[in-house]
Amino acid sequence: MSIQSSQKEKDSKSDNGMVRGLQNRHVQLIAIAGTIGTGLFLGAGRSLNLTGPSIILVYLLTGVFMYLMMRAIGEMLYMDPDQHTFINFISNYLGKGWGYFSGWSYWLSLIFLGMAEITAVSDFIQFWFPNWPAWQIQIIFLILLSSVNLIAVKVFGEVEFWFGMIKIITILALIATSIFMLVTHFETPVGHASLSNITTGFQLFPKGWVSFVMTFQMVFFAYQAIEFVGVTTSETANPRTVLPKAIKEIPIRIVVFYVGALLALMAIVPWQQLPENKSPFVMVFNMAGIKWAAAFINFVVLTAAASSLNSTLYSTGRHLYQLAKETPNNRVMKALHLDRLSRLGIPSRAIIFSAIIVAISALINVLPSVSDAFSLITASSSGVYIAIYILTMLAHLKYRKSKDFLPEGFVMPAYKILNPVTILFFLFVFVCLFLQKSTVIGAIGASIWILLFGIYSNWKHKN
């Protein structure tokens, strides 16, 4: 008898009390759009300028390892679909010390990610309304998106569905524009659209191997938070059906949306001519005769940032709720009742508390001296994210040797080889953080946090 038939899944609530309100279409579109962040729309020019067409190889290679990590996470979540965070697997298989480290490090990393996103939102709004104070924009957006998360999980899913649709349509429009220009041999101010723009004079390291290696950490962070789709599946009616489908389609999404978009850009404009500090999407749509391209792409990146912030509030709330459930003796959490669900099955208090912490960024950006320190902390949190991914892979290795292992589940293939290789890749990306002036201080900060908080966490839970 198969696991699907032997274990009938609940339609309304999971074991942790949360409502299974997300539909399959919500999760599938979140899975597709969740890998598309503002980095693609705004940062593609910089990465293309560093290494040209070989950036495709970087995106594909990094995508392979992110997919392998998702297979490891997916295997454990399939075994226990009621988990709202993969961090619990670190506690279960590596010990409470590393679980405590990962739990709080992941929540703080998400909070800093949310702070960066809300700052970006205010910048995009000021494109149209330059006189509006940034802090007011940030507070209004936080209230709106917090409300979306507090009403019902189905409402969150619906909002994310349409946020994601906007990003997907934009990339498909770029690819369609590129095909049209190629077919018509469209003349641009810098030549004409042609596949030869990609292949002519191709070099693997056009600006040296160091520049090529540097792009790995840039591309890695474009994929950051890809694990979010695994978290959402626990709030679907049939997580063991939805989860494998969402993860298996990740490679197709990477090829279509990342590789497809980058090839489209380079086919229209030689990569040497693409703007480094401006969105290449704006340049291409302008060439296609769309005069309002800058405003349109600003709207798209605003949508992407709002989508990321919406997902961050979703994740931080559920993650903090889980931490509160696991530390019932914590006085602060107990006083704030962070371990309680609303009557709609939503961790509302944990979401509100997380939103309040994210709102501190509105104050930080008003104080220049504090803002500089905030930039350092945000950069450091990115390095900590890599450490959590590595711990997750180590937890998966332990899981495969445990009594919990489900041989008929959503099993990661060739894990004895692919799991350690994925860990080595994450270590390689961490080393890459030390190659750029913009990330080296954050890498040092991350190293200090991992060392000191890691020692403290394991000391605290040594018994």
Coordinates of N, CA and C in Angstrom, one line a residue, residues 144-353:
L144 N -0.5 47.4 5.2 CA -1.3 46.7 4.2 C -0.9 45.2 4.1
L145 N 0.4 44.9 4.0 CA 0.8 43.5 3.8 C 0.6 42.7 5.0
S146 N 0.8 43.3 6.2 CA 0.5 42.6 7.4 C -1.0 42.2 7.5
S147 N -1.9 43.1 7.0 CA -3.3 42.8 7.0 C -3.6 41.7 6.1
V148 N -2.9 41.6 5.0 CA -3.1 40.5 4.0 C -2.8 39.2 4.7
N149 N -1.7 39.2 5.5 CA -1.3 38.0 6.2 C -2.2 37.6 7.3
L150 N -2.9 38.6 7.9 CA -3.7 38.3 9.1 C -5.1 37.9 8.8
I151 N -5.6 38.2 7.6 CA -7.0 37.9 7.3 C -7.2 36.4 7.2
A152 N -6.5 35.8 6.3 CA -6.6 34.3 6.1 C -5.5 33.9 5.1
V153 N -5.0 32.7 5.3 CA -3.9 32.2 4.4 C -4.3 32.2 3.0
K154 N -5.6 32.0 2.7 CA -6.1 32.0 1.3 C -5.9 33.4 0.7
V155 N -6.2 34.4 1.5 CA -6.0 35.8 1.0 C -4.5 36.0 0.7
F156 N -3.6 35.6 1.5 CA -2.2 35.7 1.3 C -1.9 35.0 -0.1
G157 N -2.4 33.8 -0.2 CA -2.1 33.0 -1.4 C -2.6 33.7 -2.7
E158 N -3.8 34.4 -2.6 CA -4.3 35.1 -3.7 C -3.5 36.3 -4.1
V159 N -3.1 37.0 -3.1 CA -2.2 38.2 -3.4 C -0.9 37.8 -4.0
E160 N -0.3 36.7 -3.5 CA 1.0 36.3 -4.0 C 0.8 35.7 -5.4
F161 N -0.4 35.1 -5.7 CA -0.6 34.6 -7.0 C -0.6 35.7 -8.1
W162 N -1.2 36.9 -7.8 CA -1.2 38.0 -8.7 C 0.1 38.8 -8.7
F163 N 0.8 38.9 -7.6 CA 2.1 39.5 -7.6 C 3.0 38.6 -8.5
G164 N 3.0 37.3 -8.4 CA 3.8 36.4 -9.2 C 3.4 36.5 -10.6
M165 N 2.2 36.6 -11.0 CA 1.7 36.7 -12.3 C 2.3 37.9 -13.1
I166 N 2.4 39.0 -12.4 CA 3.0 40.2 -13.0 C 4.5 40.0 -13.4
K167 N 5.2 39.4 -12.5 CA 6.6 39.1 -12.8 C 6.8 38.1 -13.9
I168 N 6.0 37.1 -13.9 CA 6.0 36.1 -15.0 C 5.7 36.7 -16.4
I169 N 4.6 37.5 -16.4 CA 4.2 38.1 -17.7 C 5.3 39.0 -18.2
T170 N 5.9 39.8 -17.3 CA 7.0 40.7 -17.7 C 8.1 39.9 -18.4
I171 N 8.6 38.8 -17.8 CA 9.7 38.1 -18.4 C 9.3 37.4 -19.7
L172 N 8.0 36.9 -19.8 CA 7.5 36.3 -21.0 C 7.4 37.4 -22.1
A173 N 7.0 38.6 -21.7 CA 7.0 39.7 -22.6 C 8.3 40.1 -23.2
L174 N 9.4 40.0 -22.3 CA 10.7 40.3 -22.8 C 11.2 39.2 -23.8
I175 N 10.9 38.0 -23.5 CA 11.3 36.9 -24.4 C 10.6 37.0 -25.7
A176 N 9.3 37.3 -25.7 CA 8.5 37.5 -26.9 C 9.0 38.7 -27.7
T177 N 9.4 39.8 -27.0 CA 10.0 41.0 -27.7 C 11.3 40.6 -28.4
S178 N 12.1 39.8 -27.7 CA 13.4 39.4 -28.2 C 13.2 38.5 -29.5
I179 N 12.2 37.6 -29.4 CA 11.9 36.7 -30.6 C 11.5 37.6 -31.8
F180 N 10.6 38.5 -31.5 CA 10.1 39.4 -32.6 C 11.3 40.2 -33.2
M181 N 12.2 40.7 -32.4 CA 13.3 41.5 -32.9 C 14.3 40.6 -33.7
L182 N 14.4 39.4 -33.2 CA 15.3 38.5 -33.9 C 14.8 38.1 -35.3
V183 N 13.5 37.8 -35.4 CA 12.9 37.5 -36.6 C 12.9 38.6 -37.6
T184 N 12.7 39.8 -37.1 CA 12.6 41.0 -38.0 C 14.0 41.7 -38.2
H185 N 15.0 41.1 -37.6 CA 16.4 41.7 -37.7 C 16.3 43.2 -37.3
F186 N 15.7 43.4 -36.1 CA 15.4 44.7 -35.6 C 16.6 45.6 -35.4
E187 N 16.6 46.8 -35.9 CA 17.8 47.7 -35.8 C 17.7 48.4 -34.5
T188 N 18.8 48.4 -33.7 CA 18.8 49.1 -32.4 C 19.9 50.2 -32.5
P189 N 20.0 51.1 -31.6 CA 21.0 52.1 -31.6 C 22.4 51.6 -31.5
V190 N 22.6 50.3 -31.1 CA 23.9 49.7 -31.0 C 24.1 48.6 -31.9
G191 N 23.3 48.4 -33.0 CA 23.5 47.4 -33.9 C 22.1 46.8 -34.3
H192 N 22.0 45.5 -34.4 CA 20.7 44.8 -34.7 C 20.6 43.5 -33.9
A193 N 19.4 43.2 -33.6 CA 19.1 42.0 -32.8 C 19.6 40.7 -33.6
S194 N 20.4 39.9 -32.9 CA 20.9 38.7 -33.5 C 21.5 37.8 -32.5
L195 N 21.4 36.5 -32.7 CA 22.0 35.5 -31.8 C 23.5 35.6 -31.8
S196 N 24.1 36.2 -32.9 CA 25.5 36.4 -32.9 C 26.0 37.4 -31.8
N197 N 25.1 38.2 -31.3 CA 25.5 39.1 -30.2 C 25.9 38.2 -29.0
I198 N 25.4 37.0 -28.9 CA 25.7 36.1 -27.8 C 27.0 35.3 -28.1
T199 N 27.1 34.8 -29.3 CA 28.2 33.9 -29.6 C 29.5 34.5 -30.1
T200 N 29.4 35.7 -30.8 CA 30.6 36.3 -31.4 C 31.6 36.6 -30.3
G201 N 32.8 36.1 -30.5 CA 33.9 36.4 -29.5 C 33.7 35.8 -28.1
F202 N 32.9 34.7 -28.0 CA 32.6 34.2 -26.7 C 33.9 33.8 -26.0
Q203 N 33.9 34.1 -24.7 CA 35.0 33.7 -23.8 C 34.4 33.3 -22.5
L204 N 35.0 32.3 -21.9 CA 34.4 31.8 -20.6 C 34.7 32.9 -19.5
F205 N 35.9 33.5 -19.6 CA 36.4 34.5 -18.6 C 36.7 35.8 -19.3
P206 N 35.8 36.5 -19.9 CA 36.1 37.7 -20.7 C 36.8 38.8 -19.8
K207 N 36.5 38.8 -18.5 CA 37.2 39.8 -17.7 C 37.9 39.2 -16.5
G208 N 38.4 38.0 -16.8 CA 39.3 37.2 -15.9 C 38.4 36.3 -15.0
W209 N 39.1 35.3 -14.5 CA 38.4 34.2 -13.7 C 37.9 34.8 -12.4
V210 N 38.5 35.8 -11.8 CA 38.1 36.4 -10.6 C 36.7 37.0 -10.7
S211 N 36.5 37.7 -11.8 CA 35.2 38.3 -12.1 C 34.1 37.2 -12.3
F212 N 34.5 36.1 -13.0 CA 33.6 35.0 -13.2 C 33.2 34.4 -11.8
V213 N 34.1 34.1 -11.0 CA 33.9 33.5 -9.7 C 33.0 34.5 -8.8
M214 N 33.3 35.8 -8.9 CA 32.5 36.8 -8.1 C 31.0 36.7 -8.4
T215 N 30.6 36.3 -9.6 CA 29.2 36.3 -10.0 C 28.4 35.2 -9.3
F216 N 29.1 34.2 -8.8 CA 28.4 33.1 -8.1 C 27.7 33.6 -6.9
Q217 N 28.3 34.5 -6.1 CA 27.6 34.9 -4.9 C 26.4 35.9 -5.3
M218 N 26.6 36.6 -6.4 CA 25.5 37.5 -6.9 C 24.3 36.6 -7.3
V219 N 24.6 35.6 -8.1 CA 23.5 34.7 -8.6 C 22.9 33.9 -7.5
F220 N 23.7 33.5 -6.5 CA 23.2 32.7 -5.4 C 22.2 33.5 -4.6
F221 N 22.4 34.8 -4.4 CA 21.5 35.6 -3.7 C 20.2 36.0 -4.5
A222 N 20.3 35.8 -5.8 CA 19.1 35.9 -6.7 C 18.2 34.8 -6.4
Y223 N 18.7 33.6 -6.0 CA 17.9 32.4 -5.7 C 17.5 32.4 -4.2
Q224 N 18.1 33.2 -3.4 CA 17.9 33.1 -2.0 C 16.4 33.2 -1.6
A225 N 16.0 32.4 -0.6 CA 14.6 32.2 -0.2 C 13.8 31.3 -1.1
I226 N 14.5 30.5 -2.0 CA 13.9 29.5 -2.8 C 13.1 28.5 -2.0
E227 N 13.6 28.3 -0.7 CA 13.0 27.3 0.2 C 11.6 27.7 0.6
F228 N 11.2 28.9 0.3 CA 9.9 29.4 0.8 C 8.8 28.5 0.3
V229 N 8.9 27.9 -0.9 CA 7.8 27.1 -1.5 C 7.6 25.9 -0.6
G230 N 8.7 25.4 0.0 CA 8.5 24.2 0.8 C 7.7 24.5 2.1
V231 N 7.8 25.7 2.6 CA 7.1 26.2 3.8 C 5.6 26.3 3.5
T232 N 5.3 26.8 2.3 CA 3.8 27.0 1.9 C 3.1 25.7 1.8
T233 N 3.7 24.7 1.4 CA 3.0 23.4 1.1 C 2.3 22.8 2.3
S234 N 2.8 23.1 3.5 CA 2.1 22.6 4.7 C 0.7 23.2 4.9
E235 N 0.5 24.3 4.2 CA -0.9 24.9 4.3 C -1.7 24.6 3.1
T236 N -1.4 23.5 2.4 CA -2.3 23.1 1.3 C -3.1 21.8 1.8
A237 N -4.2 21.5 1.1 CA -5.0 20.4 1.5 C -4.3 19.1 1.3
N238 N -3.4 19.0 0.3 CA -2.7 17.8 0.0 C -1.2 18.0 -0.2
P239 N -0.5 18.3 0.9 CA 0.9 18.6 0.8 C 1.8 17.6 0.1
R240 N 1.5 16.3 0.3 CA 2.3 15.3 -0.3 C 2.1 15.1 -1.8
T241 N 1.0 15.7 -2.3 CA 0.8 15.8 -3.7 C 1.4 17.0 -4.3
V242 N 1.3 18.1 -3.6 CA 1.7 19.5 -4.1 C 3.2 19.6 -4.1
L243 N 3.8 19.2 -3.0 CA 5.2 19.4 -2.8 C 6.1 18.8 -3.8
P244 N 6.0 17.5 -4.2 CA 6.9 17.0 -5.2 C 6.8 17.7 -6.6
K245 N 5.5 18.0 -6.9 CA 5.3 18.7 -8.2 C 6.0 20.1 -8.2
A246 N 5.8 20.9 -7.1 CA 6.4 22.2 -7.0 C 7.9 22.2 -7.1
I247 N 8.6 21.2 -6.5 CA 10.0 21.1 -6.5 C 10.6 20.5 -7.8
K248 N 9.9 19.5 -8.4 CA 10.4 18.9 -9.6 C 10.4 19.9 -10.8
E249 N 9.5 20.9 -10.7 CA 9.5 21.9 -11.8 C 10.4 23.1 -11.7
I250 N 11.2 23.1 -10.6 CA 12.2 24.2 -10.4 C 13.2 24.3 -11.5
P251 N 13.8 23.2 -12.0 CA 14.7 23.3 -13.1 C 14.1 24.0 -14.4
I252 N 12.9 23.6 -14.7 CA 12.2 24.2 -15.9 C 12.1 25.7 -15.7
R253 N 11.7 26.1 -14.5 CA 11.5 27.6 -14.2 C 12.8 28.3 -14.3
I254 N 13.9 27.7 -13.8 CA 15.2 28.4 -13.9 C 15.6 28.6 -15.4
V255 N 15.4 27.6 -16.2 CA 15.8 27.7 -17.6 C 14.9 28.7 -18.3
V256 N 13.6 28.7 -18.1 CA 12.7 29.6 -18.8 C 12.9 31.0 -18.3
F257 N 12.8 31.2 -17.0 CA 12.7 32.6 -16.5 C 14.1 33.3 -16.3
Y258 N 15.1 32.6 -15.9 CA 16.4 33.2 -15.7 C 17.2 33.1 -17.0
V259 N 17.5 31.9 -17.5 CA 18.3 31.7 -18.7 C 17.6 32.4 -19.9
G260 N 16.2 32.2 -20.0 CA 15.5 32.7 -21.1 C 15.6 34.3 -21.1
A261 N 15.4 34.9 -19.9 CA 15.5 36.4 -19.9 C 16.9 36.9 -20.2
L262 N 17.9 36.2 -19.7 CA 19.3 36.7 -20.0 C 19.7 36.5 -21.5
L263 N 19.3 35.4 -22.1 CA 19.5 35.2 -23.5 C 18.8 36.2 -24.3
A264 N 17.5 36.5 -23.9 CA 16.8 37.5 -24.6 C 17.4 38.9 -24.6
L265 N 18.0 39.3 -23.4 CA 18.7 40.6 -23.3 C 19.9 40.6 -24.2
M266 N 20.7 39.6 -24.1 CA 22.0 39.6 -24.9 C 21.8 39.4 -26.4
A267 N 20.6 38.8 -26.8 CA 20.4 38.7 -28.3 C 20.0 40.1 -28.9
I268 N 19.4 40.9 -28.0 CA 18.9 42.2 -28.5 C 20.1 43.2 -28.5
V269 N 20.8 43.2 -27.4 CA 21.9 44.2 -27.2 C 23.2 43.4 -26.8
P270 N 24.3 43.7 -27.5 CA 25.6 43.0 -27.1 C 25.9 43.2 -25.6
W271 N 26.3 42.2 -24.9 CA 26.4 42.3 -23.5 C 27.3 43.4 -23.0
Q272 N 28.3 43.8 -23.9 CA 29.2 44.9 -23.5 C 28.5 46.2 -23.5
Q273 N 27.3 46.3 -24.2 CA 26.6 47.6 -24.2 C 25.5 47.7 -23.2
L274 N 25.2 46.6 -22.5 CA 24.1 46.6 -21.5 C 24.5 47.5 -20.3
P275 N 23.6 48.3 -19.8 CA 23.9 49.2 -18.7 C 24.2 48.4 -17.4
E276 N 25.3 48.9 -16.7 CA 25.7 48.2 -15.5 C 24.9 48.6 -14.3
N277 N 24.5 49.8 -14.2 CA 23.9 50.4 -13.0 C 22.4 50.7 -13.2
K278 N 21.9 50.3 -14.3 CA 20.4 50.5 -14.6 C 19.8 49.2 -15.1
S279 N 18.5 49.1 -15.0 CA 17.9 47.9 -15.5 C 18.0 47.7 -17.0
P280 N 18.5 46.6 -17.4 CA 18.6 46.3 -18.9 C 17.2 46.1 -19.5
F281 N 16.2 45.7 -18.6 CA 14.9 45.6 -19.1 C 14.3 46.9 -19.6
V282 N 14.6 48.0 -18.9 CA 14.1 49.3 -19.4 C 14.7 49.7 -20.7
M283 N 16.0 49.4 -20.9 CA 16.7 49.7 -22.2 C 16.1 49.0 -23.3
V284 N 15.8 47.7 -23.1 CA 15.3 46.8 -24.2 C 13.9 47.3 -24.6
F285 N 13.0 47.5 -23.6 CA 11.6 47.9 -23.9 C 11.6 49.3 -24.5
N286 N 12.5 50.1 -24.1 CA 12.6 51.4 -24.8 C 12.9 51.3 -26.3
M287 N 13.9 50.4 -26.6 CA 14.2 50.1 -28.0 C 13.0 49.6 -28.8
A288 N 12.1 48.8 -28.1 CA 11.0 48.3 -28.7 C 9.9 49.3 -28.9
G289 N 10.1 50.5 -28.5 CA 9.2 51.6 -28.7 C 8.2 51.9 -27.6
I290 N 8.5 51.2 -26.4 CA 7.6 51.4 -25.3 C 8.2 52.6 -24.5
K291 N 7.6 53.8 -24.6 CA 8.2 55.0 -24.0 C 8.0 55.0 -22.5
W292 N 7.0 54.3 -22.0 CA 6.8 54.3 -20.6 C 7.5 53.1 -19.9
A293 N 8.5 52.6 -20.6 CA 9.2 51.4 -20.1 C 9.8 51.5 -18.7
A294 N 10.3 52.7 -18.4 CA 11.0 52.9 -17.1 C 9.9 52.8 -16.0
A295 N 8.7 53.5 -16.2 CA 7.7 53.4 -15.2 C 7.1 52.0 -15.1
F296 N 7.0 51.3 -16.2 CA 6.5 49.9 -16.2 C 7.4 49.0 -15.4
I297 N 8.7 49.1 -15.7 CA 9.7 48.2 -14.9 C 9.7 48.6 -13.5
N298 N 9.6 49.9 -13.2 CA 9.6 50.3 -11.8 C 8.4 49.7 -11.1
F299 N 7.2 49.6 -11.8 CA 6.1 49.0 -11.2 C 6.3 47.5 -11.0
V300 N 7.0 46.8 -11.9 CA 7.3 45.4 -11.8 C 8.2 45.1 -10.6
V301 N 9.3 45.9 -10.5 CA 10.2 45.7 -9.4 C 9.6 46.1 -8.0
L302 N 8.6 47.0 -8.1 CA 7.9 47.4 -6.9 C 7.0 46.1 -6.5
T303 N 6.4 45.5 -7.5 CA 5.6 44.3 -7.2 C 6.5 43.2 -6.7
A304 N 7.7 43.0 -7.3 CA 8.6 42.0 -6.9 C 9.0 42.2 -5.4
A305 N 9.4 43.5 -5.1 CA 9.8 43.8 -3.7 C 8.6 43.6 -2.7
A306 N 7.4 44.0 -3.1 CA 6.2 43.8 -2.3 C 5.9 42.3 -2.1
S307 N 6.1 41.5 -3.1 CA 5.9 40.1 -3.1 C 6.9 39.5 -2.1
S308 N 8.1 39.9 -2.2 CA 9.2 39.3 -1.3 C 8.8 39.7 0.2
L309 N 8.4 41.0 0.4 CA 8.0 41.4 1.7 C 6.8 40.6 2.3
N310 N 5.9 40.4 1.4 CA 4.7 39.7 1.8 C 5.0 38.3 2.2
S311 N 5.9 37.6 1.4 CA 6.4 36.3 1.8 C 7.2 36.3 3.0
T312 N 8.0 37.3 3.2 CA 8.8 37.4 4.4 C 8.0 37.5 5.7
L313 N 6.9 38.3 5.6 CA 6.0 38.4 6.8 C 5.4 37.1 7.1
Y314 N 5.0 36.4 6.0 CA 4.4 35.0 6.1 C 5.4 34.1 6.8
S315 N 6.6 34.1 6.4 CA 7.7 33.2 6.9 C 8.1 33.5 8.3
T316 N 8.3 34.8 8.6 CA 8.8 35.2 9.9 C 7.7 35.0 11.0
G317 N 6.4 35.2 10.6 CA 5.4 35.0 11.6 C 5.3 33.5 11.9
R318 N 5.3 32.6 11.0 CA 5.2 31.2 11.2 C 6.5 30.7 11.9
H319 N 7.6 31.2 11.5 CA 8.9 30.8 12.2 C 8.9 31.2 13.6
L320 N 8.5 32.5 13.9 CA 8.5 32.9 15.3 C 7.5 32.2 16.1
Y321 N 6.4 31.8 15.5 CA 5.4 31.0 16.2 C 6.0 29.7 16.6
Q322 N 6.7 29.1 15.7 CA 7.4 27.8 15.9 C 8.4 27.9 17.1
L323 N 9.2 29.0 17.0 CA 10.2 29.2 18.1 C 9.5 29.3 19.5
A324 N 8.4 30.1 19.5 CA 7.6 30.3 20.7 C 7.1 29.0 21.3
K325 N 6.6 28.1 20.3 CA 6.1 26.8 20.8 C 7.2 25.9 21.4
E326 N 8.4 26.1 20.8 CA 9.5 25.2 21.3 C 10.2 25.8 22.5
T327 N 9.9 27.0 22.9 CA 10.5 27.6 24.1 C 9.4 28.2 25.0
P328 N 8.6 27.3 25.6 CA 7.4 27.8 26.3 C 7.8 28.6 27.6
N329 N 9.1 28.4 28.1 CA 9.5 29.1 29.3 C 10.1 30.4 29.1
N330 N 10.2 30.9 27.8 CA 10.7 32.2 27.5 C 9.7 33.2 27.9
R331 N 10.1 34.1 28.9 CA 9.2 35.1 29.5 C 8.6 36.1 28.5
V332 N 9.5 36.6 27.6 CA 9.0 37.6 26.6 C 8.0 37.0 25.7
M333 N 8.3 35.8 25.2 CA 7.4 35.1 24.2 C 6.0 34.8 24.9
K334 N 6.2 34.4 26.2 CA 5.0 34.0 26.9 C 4.1 35.2 27.2
A335 N 4.7 36.3 27.5 CA 4.0 37.6 27.8 C 3.3 38.1 26.6
L336 N 4.0 37.9 25.4 CA 3.4 38.4 24.1 C 2.5 37.4 23.5
H337 N 2.4 36.2 24.1 CA 1.5 35.1 23.5 C 1.8 34.8 22.1
L338 N 3.1 34.7 21.8 CA 3.5 34.5 20.4 C 3.3 33.1 20.0
D339 N 2.9 32.2 20.9 CA 2.7 30.8 20.6 C 1.2 30.5 20.3
R340 N 0.4 31.6 20.1 CA -1.0 31.4 20.0 C -1.5 31.6 18.5
L341 N -2.5 30.9 18.1 CA -3.1 31.1 16.8 C -4.4 31.9 16.9
S342 N -4.7 32.6 15.9 CA -6.0 33.3 15.9 C -7.1 32.3 15.6
R343 N -8.4 32.7 15.7 CA -9.5 31.8 15.4 C -9.5 31.3 14.0
L344 N -8.7 32.0 13.1 CA -8.7 31.7 11.7 C -7.5 30.7 11.4
G345 N -6.8 30.3 12.5 CA -5.7 29.4 12.4 C -4.4 30.1 11.9
I346 N -4.2 31.4 12.2 CA -3.1 32.1 11.7 C -2.3 32.6 13.0
P347 N -0.9 32.5 12.9 CA -0.1 33.0 14.0 C 0.0 34.5 14.0
S348 N -1.2 35.2 14.3 CA -1.3 36.6 14.1 C -0.4 37.4 15.0
R349 N -0.2 37.0 16.3 CA 0.7 37.8 17.2 C 2.1 37.7 16.7
A350 N 2.5 36.6 16.2 CA 3.9 36.4 15.7 C 4.1 37.3 14.5
I351 N 3.1 37.3 13.6 CA 3.2 38.1 12.4 C 3.3 39.6 12.8
I352 N 2.4 40.1 13.7 CA 2.4 41.5 14.1 C 3.8 41.9 14.7
F353 N 4.3 41.0 15.6 CA 5.6 41.3 16.3 C 6.7 41.4 15.2

